[in-house]
GROMACS .gro file of N, CA and C in nm:
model
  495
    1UNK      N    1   0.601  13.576   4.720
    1UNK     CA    2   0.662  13.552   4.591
    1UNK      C    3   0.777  13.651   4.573
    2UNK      N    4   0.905  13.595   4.570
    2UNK     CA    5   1.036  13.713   4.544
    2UNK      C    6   1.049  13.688   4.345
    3UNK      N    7   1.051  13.755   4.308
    3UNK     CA    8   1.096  13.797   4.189
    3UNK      C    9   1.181  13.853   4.190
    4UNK      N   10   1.258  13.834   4.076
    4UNK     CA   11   1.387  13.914   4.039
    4UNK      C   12   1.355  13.981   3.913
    5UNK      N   13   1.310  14.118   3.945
    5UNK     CA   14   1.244  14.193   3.834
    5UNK      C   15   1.375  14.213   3.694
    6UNK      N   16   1.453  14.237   3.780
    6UNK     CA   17   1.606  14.283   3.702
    6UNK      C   18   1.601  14.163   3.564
    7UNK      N   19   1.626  14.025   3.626
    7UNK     CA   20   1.687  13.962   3.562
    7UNK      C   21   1.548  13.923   3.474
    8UNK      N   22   1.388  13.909   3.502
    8UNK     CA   23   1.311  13.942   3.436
    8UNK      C   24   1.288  13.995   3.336
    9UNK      N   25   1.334  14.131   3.348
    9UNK     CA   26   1.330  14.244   3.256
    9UNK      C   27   1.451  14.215   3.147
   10UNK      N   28   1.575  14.178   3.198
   10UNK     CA   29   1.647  14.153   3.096
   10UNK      C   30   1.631  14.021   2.994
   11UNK      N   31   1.534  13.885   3.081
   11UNK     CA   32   1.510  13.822   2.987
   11UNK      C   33   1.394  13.885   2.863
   12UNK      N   34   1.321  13.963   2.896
   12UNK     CA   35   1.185  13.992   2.778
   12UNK      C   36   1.277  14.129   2.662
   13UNK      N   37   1.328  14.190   2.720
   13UNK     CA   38   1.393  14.263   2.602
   13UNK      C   39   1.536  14.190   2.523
   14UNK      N   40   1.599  14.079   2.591
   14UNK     CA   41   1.661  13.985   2.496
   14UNK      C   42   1.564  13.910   2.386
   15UNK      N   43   1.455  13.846   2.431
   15UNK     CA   44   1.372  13.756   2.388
   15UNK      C   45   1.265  13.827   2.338
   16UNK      N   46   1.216  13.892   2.377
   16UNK     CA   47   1.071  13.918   2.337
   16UNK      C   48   1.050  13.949   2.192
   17UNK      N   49   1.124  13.988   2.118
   17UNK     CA   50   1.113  13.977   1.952
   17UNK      C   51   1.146  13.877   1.912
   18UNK      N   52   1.208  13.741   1.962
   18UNK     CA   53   1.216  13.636   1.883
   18UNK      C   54   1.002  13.562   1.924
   19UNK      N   55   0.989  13.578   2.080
   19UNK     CA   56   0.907  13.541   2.121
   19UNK      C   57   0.803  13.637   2.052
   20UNK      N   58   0.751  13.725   2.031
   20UNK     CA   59   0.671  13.775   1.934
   20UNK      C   60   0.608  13.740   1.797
   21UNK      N   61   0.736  13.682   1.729
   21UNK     CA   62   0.722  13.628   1.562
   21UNK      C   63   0.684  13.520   1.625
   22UNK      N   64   0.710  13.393   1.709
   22UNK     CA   65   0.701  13.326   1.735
   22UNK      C   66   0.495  13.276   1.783
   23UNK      N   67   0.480  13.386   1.859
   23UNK     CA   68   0.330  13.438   1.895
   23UNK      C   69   0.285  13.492   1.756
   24UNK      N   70   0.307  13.536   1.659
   24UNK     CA   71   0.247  13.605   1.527
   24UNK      C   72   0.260  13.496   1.415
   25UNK      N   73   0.275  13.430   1.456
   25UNK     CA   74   0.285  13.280   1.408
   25UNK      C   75   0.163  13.178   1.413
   26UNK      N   76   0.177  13.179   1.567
   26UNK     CA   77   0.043  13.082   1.630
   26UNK      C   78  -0.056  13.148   1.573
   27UNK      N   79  -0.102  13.260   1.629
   27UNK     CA   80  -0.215  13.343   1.602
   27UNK      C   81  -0.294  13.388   1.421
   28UNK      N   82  -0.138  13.433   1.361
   28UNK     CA   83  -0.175  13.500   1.207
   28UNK      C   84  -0.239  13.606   1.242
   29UNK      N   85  -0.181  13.715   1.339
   29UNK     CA   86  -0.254  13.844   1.354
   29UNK      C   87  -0.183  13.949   1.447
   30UNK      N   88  -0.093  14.028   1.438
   30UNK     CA   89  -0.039  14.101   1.522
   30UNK      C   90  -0.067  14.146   1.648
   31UNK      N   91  -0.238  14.207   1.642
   31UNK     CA   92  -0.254  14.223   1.725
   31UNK      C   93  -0.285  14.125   1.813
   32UNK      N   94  -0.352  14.014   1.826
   32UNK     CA   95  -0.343  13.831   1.881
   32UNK      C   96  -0.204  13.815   1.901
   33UNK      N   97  -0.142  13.843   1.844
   33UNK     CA   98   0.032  13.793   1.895
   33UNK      C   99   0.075  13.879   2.009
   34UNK      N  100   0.032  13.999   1.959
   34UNK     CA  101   0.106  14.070   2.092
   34UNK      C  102   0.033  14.030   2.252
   35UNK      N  103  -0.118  14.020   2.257
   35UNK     CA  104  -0.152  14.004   2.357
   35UNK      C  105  -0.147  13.812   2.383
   36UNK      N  106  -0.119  13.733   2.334
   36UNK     CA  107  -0.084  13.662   2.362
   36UNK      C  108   0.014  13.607   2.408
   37UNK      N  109   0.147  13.689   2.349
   37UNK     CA  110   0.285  13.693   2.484
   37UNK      C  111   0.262  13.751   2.572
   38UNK      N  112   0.185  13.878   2.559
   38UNK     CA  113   0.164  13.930   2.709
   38UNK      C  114   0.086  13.846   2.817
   39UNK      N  115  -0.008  13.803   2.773
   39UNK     CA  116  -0.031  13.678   2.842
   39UNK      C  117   0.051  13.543   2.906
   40UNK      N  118   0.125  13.522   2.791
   40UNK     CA  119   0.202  13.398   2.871
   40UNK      C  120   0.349  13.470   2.909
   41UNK      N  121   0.359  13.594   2.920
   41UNK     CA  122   0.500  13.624   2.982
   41UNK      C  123   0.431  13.657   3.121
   42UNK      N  124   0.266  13.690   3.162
   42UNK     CA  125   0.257  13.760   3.284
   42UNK      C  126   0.221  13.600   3.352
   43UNK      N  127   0.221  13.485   3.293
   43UNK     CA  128   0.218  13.392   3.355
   43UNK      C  129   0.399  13.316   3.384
   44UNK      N  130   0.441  13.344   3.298
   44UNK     CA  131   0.635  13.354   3.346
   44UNK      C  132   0.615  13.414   3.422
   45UNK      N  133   0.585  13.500   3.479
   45UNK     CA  134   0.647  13.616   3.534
   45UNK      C  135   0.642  13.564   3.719
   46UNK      N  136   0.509  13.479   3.725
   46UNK     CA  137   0.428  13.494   3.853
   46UNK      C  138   0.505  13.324   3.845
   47UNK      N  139   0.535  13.245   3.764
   47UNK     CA  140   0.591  13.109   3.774
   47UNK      C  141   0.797  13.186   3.821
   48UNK      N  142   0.829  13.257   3.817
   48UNK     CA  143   0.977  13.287   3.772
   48UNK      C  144   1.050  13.221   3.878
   49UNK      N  145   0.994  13.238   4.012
   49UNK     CA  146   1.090  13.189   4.111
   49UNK      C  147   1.086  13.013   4.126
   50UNK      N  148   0.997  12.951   4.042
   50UNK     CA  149   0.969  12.789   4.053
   50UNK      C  150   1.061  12.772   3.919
   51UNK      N  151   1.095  12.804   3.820
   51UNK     CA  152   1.163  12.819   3.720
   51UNK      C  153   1.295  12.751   3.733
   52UNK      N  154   1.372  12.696   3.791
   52UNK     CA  155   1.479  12.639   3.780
   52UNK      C  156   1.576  12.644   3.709
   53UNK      N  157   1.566  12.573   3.626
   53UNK     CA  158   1.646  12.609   3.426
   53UNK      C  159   1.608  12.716   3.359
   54UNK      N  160   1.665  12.854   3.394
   54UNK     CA  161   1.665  12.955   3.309
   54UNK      C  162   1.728  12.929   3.159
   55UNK      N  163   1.811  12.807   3.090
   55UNK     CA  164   1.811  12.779   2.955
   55UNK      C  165   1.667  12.708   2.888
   56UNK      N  166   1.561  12.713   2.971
   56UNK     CA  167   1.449  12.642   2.914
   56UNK      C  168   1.301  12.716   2.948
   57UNK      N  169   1.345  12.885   2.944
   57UNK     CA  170   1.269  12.960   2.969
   57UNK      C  171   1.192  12.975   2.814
   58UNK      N  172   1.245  12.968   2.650
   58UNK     CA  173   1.185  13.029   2.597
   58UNK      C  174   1.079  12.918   2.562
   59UNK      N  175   1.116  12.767   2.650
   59UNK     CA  176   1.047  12.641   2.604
   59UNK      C  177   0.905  12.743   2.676
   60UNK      N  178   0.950  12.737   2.845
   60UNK     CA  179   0.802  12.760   2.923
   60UNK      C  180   0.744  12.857   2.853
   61UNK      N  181   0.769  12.959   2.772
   61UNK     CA  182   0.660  13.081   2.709
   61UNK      C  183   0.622  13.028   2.595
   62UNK      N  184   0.711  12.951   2.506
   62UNK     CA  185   0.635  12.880   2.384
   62UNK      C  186   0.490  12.783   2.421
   63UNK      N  187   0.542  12.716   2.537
   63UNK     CA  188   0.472  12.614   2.589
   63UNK      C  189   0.312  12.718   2.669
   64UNK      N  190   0.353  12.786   2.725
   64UNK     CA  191   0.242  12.861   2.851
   64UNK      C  192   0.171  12.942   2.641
   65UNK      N  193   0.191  12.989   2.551
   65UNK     CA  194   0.150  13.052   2.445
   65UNK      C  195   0.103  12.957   2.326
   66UNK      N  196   0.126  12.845   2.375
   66UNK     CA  197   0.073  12.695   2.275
   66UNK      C  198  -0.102  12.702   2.363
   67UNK      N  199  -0.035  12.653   2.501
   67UNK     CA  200  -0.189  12.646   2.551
   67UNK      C  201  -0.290  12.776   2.582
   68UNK      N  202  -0.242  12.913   2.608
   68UNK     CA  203  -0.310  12.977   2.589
   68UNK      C  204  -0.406  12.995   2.477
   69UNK      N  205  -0.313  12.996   2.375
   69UNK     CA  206  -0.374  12.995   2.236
   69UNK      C  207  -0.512  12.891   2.185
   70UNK      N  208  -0.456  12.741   2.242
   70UNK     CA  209  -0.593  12.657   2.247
   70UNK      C  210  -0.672  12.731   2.325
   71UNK      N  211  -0.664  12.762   2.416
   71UNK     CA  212  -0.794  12.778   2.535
   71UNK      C  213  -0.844  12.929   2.444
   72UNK      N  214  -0.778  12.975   2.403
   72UNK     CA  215  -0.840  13.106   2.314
   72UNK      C  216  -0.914  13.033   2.189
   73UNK      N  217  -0.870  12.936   2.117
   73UNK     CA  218  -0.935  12.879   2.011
   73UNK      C  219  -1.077  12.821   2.040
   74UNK      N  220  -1.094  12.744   2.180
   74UNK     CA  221  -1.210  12.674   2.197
   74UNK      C  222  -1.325  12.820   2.242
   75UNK      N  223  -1.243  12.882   2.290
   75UNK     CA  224  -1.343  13.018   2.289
   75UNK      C  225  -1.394  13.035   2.208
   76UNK      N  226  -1.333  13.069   2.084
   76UNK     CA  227  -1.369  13.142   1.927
   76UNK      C  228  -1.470  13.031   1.882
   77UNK      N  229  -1.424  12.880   1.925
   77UNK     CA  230  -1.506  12.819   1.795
   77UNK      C  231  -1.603  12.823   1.832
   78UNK      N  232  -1.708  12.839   1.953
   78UNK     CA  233  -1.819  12.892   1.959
   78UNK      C  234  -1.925  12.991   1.888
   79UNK      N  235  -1.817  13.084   1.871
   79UNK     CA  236  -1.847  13.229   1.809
   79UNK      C  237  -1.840  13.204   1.667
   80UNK      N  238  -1.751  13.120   1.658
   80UNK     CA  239  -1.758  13.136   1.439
   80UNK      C  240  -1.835  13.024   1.373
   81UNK      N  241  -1.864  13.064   1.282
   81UNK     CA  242  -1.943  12.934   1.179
   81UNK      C  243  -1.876  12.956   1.061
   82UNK      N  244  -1.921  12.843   0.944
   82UNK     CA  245  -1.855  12.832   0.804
   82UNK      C  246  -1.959  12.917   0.744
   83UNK      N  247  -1.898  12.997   0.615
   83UNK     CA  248  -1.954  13.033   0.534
   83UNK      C  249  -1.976  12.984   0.398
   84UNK      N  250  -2.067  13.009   0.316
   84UNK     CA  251  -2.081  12.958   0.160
   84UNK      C  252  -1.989  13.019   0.101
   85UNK      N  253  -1.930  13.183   0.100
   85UNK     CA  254  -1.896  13.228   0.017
   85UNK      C  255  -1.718  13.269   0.060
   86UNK      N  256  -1.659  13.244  -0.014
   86UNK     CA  257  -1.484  13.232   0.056
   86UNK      C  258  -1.483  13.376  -0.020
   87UNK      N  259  -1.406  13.450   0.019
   87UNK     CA  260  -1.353  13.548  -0.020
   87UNK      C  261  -1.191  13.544  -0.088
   88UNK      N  262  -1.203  13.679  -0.212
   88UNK     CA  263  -1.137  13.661  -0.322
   88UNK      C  264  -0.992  13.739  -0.239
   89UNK      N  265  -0.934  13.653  -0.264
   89UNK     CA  266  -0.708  13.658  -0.226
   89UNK      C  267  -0.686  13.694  -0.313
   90UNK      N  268  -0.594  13.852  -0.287
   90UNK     CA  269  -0.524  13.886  -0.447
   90UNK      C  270  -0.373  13.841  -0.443
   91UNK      N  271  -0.347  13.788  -0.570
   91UNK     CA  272  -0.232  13.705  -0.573
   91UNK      C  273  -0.096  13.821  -0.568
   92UNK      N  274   0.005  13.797  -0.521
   92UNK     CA  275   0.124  13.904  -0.595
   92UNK      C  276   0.251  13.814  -0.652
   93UNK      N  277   0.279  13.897  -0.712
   93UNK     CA  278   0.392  13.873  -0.825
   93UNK      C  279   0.508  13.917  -0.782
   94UNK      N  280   0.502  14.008  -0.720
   94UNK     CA  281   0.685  14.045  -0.673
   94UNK      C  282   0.776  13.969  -0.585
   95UNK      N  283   0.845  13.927  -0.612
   95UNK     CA  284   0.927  13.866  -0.521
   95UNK      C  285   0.966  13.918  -0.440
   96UNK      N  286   0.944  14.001  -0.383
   96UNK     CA  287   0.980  14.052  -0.214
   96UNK      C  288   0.857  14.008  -0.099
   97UNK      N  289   0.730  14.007  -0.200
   97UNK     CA  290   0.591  13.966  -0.132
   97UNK      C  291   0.614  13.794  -0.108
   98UNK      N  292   0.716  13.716  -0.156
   98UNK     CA  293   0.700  13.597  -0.105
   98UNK      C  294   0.652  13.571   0.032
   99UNK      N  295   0.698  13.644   0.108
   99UNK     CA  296   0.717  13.608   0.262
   99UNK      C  297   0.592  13.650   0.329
  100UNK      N  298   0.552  13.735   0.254
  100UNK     CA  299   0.370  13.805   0.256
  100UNK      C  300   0.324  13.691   0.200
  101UNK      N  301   0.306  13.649   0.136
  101UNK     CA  302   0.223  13.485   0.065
  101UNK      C  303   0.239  13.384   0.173
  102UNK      N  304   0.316  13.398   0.218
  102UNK     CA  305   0.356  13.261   0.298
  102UNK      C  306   0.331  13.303   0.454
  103UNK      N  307   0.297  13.398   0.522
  103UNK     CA  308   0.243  13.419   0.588
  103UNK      C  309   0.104  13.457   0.616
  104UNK      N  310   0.003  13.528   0.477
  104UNK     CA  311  -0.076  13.461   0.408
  104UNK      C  312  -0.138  13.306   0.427
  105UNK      N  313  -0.077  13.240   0.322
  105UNK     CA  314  -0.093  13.098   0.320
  105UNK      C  315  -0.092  13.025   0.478
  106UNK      N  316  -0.030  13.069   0.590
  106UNK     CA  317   0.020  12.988   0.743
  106UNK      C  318  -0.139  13.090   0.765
  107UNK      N  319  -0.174  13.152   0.789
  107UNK     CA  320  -0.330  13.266   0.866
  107UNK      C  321  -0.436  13.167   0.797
  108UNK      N  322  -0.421  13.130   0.672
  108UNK     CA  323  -0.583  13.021   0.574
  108UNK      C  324  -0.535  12.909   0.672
  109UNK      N  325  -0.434  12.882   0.731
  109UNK     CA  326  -0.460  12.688   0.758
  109UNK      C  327  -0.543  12.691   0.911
  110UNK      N  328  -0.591  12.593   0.930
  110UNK     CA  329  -0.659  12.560   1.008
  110UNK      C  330  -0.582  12.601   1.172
  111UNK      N  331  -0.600  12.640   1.262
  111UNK     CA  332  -0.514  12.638   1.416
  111UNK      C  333  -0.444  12.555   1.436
  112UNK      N  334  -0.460  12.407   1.471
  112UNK     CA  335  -0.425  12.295   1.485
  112UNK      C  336  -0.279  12.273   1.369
  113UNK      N  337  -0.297  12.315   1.213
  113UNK     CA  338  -0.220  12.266   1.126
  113UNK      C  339  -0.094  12.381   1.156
  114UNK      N  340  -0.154  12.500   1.177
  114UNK     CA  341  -0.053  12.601   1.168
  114UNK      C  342   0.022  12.575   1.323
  115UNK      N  343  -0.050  12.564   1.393
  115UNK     CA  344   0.117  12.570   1.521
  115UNK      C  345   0.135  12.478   1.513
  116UNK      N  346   0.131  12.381   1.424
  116UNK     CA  347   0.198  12.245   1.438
  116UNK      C  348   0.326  12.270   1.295
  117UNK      N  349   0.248  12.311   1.230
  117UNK     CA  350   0.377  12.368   1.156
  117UNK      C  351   0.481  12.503   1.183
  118UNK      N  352   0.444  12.629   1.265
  118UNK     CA  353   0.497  12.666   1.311
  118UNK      C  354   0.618  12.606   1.456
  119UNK      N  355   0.590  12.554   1.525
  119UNK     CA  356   0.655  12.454   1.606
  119UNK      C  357   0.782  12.368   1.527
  120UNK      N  358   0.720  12.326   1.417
  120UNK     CA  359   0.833  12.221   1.341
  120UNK      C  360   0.936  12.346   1.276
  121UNK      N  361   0.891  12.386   1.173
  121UNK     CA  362   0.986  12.459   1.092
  121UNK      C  363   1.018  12.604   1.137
  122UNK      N  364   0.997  12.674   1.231
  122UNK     CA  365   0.982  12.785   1.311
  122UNK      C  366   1.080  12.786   1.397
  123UNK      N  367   1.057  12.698   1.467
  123UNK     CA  368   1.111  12.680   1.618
  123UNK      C  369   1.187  12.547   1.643
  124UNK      N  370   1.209  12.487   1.521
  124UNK     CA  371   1.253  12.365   1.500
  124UNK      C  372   1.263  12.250   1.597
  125UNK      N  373   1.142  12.270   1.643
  125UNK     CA  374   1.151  12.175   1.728
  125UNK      C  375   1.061  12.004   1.647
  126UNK      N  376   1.103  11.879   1.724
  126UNK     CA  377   1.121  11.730   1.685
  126UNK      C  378   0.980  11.709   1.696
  127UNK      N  379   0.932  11.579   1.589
  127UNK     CA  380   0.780  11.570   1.612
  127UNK      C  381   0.761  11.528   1.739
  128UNK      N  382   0.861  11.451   1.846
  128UNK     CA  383   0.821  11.450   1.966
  128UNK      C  384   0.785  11.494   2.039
  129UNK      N  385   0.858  11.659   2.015
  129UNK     CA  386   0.824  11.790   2.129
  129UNK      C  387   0.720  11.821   2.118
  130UNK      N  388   0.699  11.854   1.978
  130UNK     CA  389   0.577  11.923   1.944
  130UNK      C  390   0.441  11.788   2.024
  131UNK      N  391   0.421  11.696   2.013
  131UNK     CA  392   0.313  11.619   2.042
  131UNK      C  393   0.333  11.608   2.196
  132UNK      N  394   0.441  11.646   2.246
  132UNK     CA  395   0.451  11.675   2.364
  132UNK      C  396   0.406  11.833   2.417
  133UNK      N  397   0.443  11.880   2.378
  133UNK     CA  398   0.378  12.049   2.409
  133UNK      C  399   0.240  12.021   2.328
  134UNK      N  400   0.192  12.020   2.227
  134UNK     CA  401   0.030  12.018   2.172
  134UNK      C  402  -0.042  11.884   2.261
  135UNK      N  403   0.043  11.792   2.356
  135UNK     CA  404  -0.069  11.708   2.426
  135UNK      C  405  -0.120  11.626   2.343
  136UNK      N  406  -0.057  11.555   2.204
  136UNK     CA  407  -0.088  11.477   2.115
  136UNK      C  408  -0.029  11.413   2.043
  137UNK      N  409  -0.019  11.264   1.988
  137UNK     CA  410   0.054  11.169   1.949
  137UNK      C  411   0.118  11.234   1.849
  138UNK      N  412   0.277  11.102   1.785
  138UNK     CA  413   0.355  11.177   1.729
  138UNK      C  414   0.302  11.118   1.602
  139UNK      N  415   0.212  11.053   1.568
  139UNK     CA  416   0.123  11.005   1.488
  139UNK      C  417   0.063  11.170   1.413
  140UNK      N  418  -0.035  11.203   1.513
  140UNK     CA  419  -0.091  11.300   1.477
  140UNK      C  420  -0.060  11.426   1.445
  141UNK      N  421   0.055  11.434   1.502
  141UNK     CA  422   0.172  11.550   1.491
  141UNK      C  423   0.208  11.508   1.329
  142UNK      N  424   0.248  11.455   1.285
  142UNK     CA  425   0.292  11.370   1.157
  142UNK      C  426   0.194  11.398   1.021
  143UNK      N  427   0.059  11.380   1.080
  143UNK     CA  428  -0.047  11.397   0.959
  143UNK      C  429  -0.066  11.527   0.964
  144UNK      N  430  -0.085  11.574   1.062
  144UNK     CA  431  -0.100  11.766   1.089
  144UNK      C  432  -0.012  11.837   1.003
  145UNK      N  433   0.077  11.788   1.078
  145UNK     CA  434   0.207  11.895   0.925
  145UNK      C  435   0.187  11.842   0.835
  146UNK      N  436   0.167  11.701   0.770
  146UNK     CA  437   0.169  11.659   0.630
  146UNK      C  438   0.025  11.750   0.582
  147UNK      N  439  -0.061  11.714   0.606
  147UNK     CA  440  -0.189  11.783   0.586
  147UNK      C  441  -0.174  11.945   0.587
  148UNK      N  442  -0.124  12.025   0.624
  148UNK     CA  443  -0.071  12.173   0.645
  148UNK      C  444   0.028  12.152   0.508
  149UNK      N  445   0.163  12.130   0.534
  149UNK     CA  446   0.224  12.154   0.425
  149UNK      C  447   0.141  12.102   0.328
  150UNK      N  448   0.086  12.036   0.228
  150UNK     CA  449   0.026  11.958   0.141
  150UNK      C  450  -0.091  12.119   0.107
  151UNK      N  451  -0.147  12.175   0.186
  151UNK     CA  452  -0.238  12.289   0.172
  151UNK      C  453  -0.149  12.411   0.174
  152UNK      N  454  -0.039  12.401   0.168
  152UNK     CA  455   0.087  12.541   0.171
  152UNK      C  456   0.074  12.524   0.040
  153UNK      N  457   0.136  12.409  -0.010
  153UNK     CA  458   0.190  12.391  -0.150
  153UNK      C  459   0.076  12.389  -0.253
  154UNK      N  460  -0.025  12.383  -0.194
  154UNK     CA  461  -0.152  12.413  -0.282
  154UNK      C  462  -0.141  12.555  -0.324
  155UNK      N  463  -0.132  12.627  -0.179
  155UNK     CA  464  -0.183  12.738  -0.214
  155UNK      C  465  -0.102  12.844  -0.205
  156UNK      N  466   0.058  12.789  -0.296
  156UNK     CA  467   0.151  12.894  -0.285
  156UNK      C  468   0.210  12.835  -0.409
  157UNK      N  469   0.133  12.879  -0.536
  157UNK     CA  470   0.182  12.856  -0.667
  157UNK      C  471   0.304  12.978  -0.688
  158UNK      N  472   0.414  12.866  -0.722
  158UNK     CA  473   0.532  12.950  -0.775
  158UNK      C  474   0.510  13.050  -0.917
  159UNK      N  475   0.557  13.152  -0.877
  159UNK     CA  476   0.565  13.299  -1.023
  159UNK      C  477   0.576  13.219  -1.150
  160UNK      N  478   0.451  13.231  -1.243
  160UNK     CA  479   0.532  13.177  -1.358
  160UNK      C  480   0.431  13.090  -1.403
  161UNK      N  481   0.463  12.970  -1.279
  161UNK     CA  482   0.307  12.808  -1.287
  161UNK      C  483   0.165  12.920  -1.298
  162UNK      N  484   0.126  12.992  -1.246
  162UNK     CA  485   0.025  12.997  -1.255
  162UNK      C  486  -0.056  13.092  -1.406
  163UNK      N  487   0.061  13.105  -1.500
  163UNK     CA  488   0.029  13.128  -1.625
  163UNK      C  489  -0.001  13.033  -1.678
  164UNK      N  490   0.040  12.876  -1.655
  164UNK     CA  491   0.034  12.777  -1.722
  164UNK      C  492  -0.075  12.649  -1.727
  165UNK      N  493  -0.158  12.739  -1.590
  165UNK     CA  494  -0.284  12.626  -1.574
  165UNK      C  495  -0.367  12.696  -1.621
   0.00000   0.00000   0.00000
């Protein structure tokens, strides 16, 4: 296997902070994000010389960090169960915390809803891609985000509405 460490190295310190938010996204957890690019960059890394289209490198790490992430999910759902009792979210009021709410709100949605909405409005990629990288119709791609956004907007009452209910 020849690698070209050089040109390697210069792709992950161009990229690797867009590819990070991108991983802290899927996950809803910093520390899950970080080791999850590290994961799918040490699988770039060992793919680099089959790689061809270096303009469609940040597809293969989105793509190699979509499926990692499932194969990490079917792990977990073993391990977790539902509970009776949901725990109490403290709301904030400042408008600088929007982006804290809304990253917030993307960590409550389900795996499935959130990188399907991360994928669309994130990474802007077409409901095609996305049901193409998630391995699932553009049908289902379609209700996923509708069903996700529809539970955003639930649960991201604008400053103000929520004096009024």
């Amino acid at each position: 296997m020849i690698v070209n460490h050089e040109e390697f190295h210069t792709y992950v310190v161009s990229r690797g902070a867009a590819l990070l938010r991108v991983a802290h996204q899927l996950t809803g957890n910093p520390c899950d994000a970080e080791d999850l690019l590290q994961a799918a960059l040490a699988k770039t890394y060992l793919a680099w010389d089959r790689i061809q289209d270096r303009s469609s490198l940040d597809s293969y790490v989105r793509r190699a960090m979509v499926n990692i992430n499932i194969s990490w999910w079917r792990r977990r759902k073993l391990e977790e169960y539902p509970s009776e009792d949901l725990p109490d979210i403290p709301t904030q009021h400042d408008p600088r915390h929007q982006y804290d709410e809304l990253e917030q709100a993307l960590d409550r949605l389900p795996a499935r809803q959130r990188t399907a909405i991360v994928l669309r409005y994130y990474e802007d990629m077409t409901e095609m891609e996305i049901a193409r990288t998630l391995g699932i119709s553009v049908g289902t791609v379609k209700s996923t985000v509708s069903r996700g956004m529809a539970k955003l907007r639930g649960d991201l009452v604008p400053v103000g509405r929520e004096a009024m209910n």
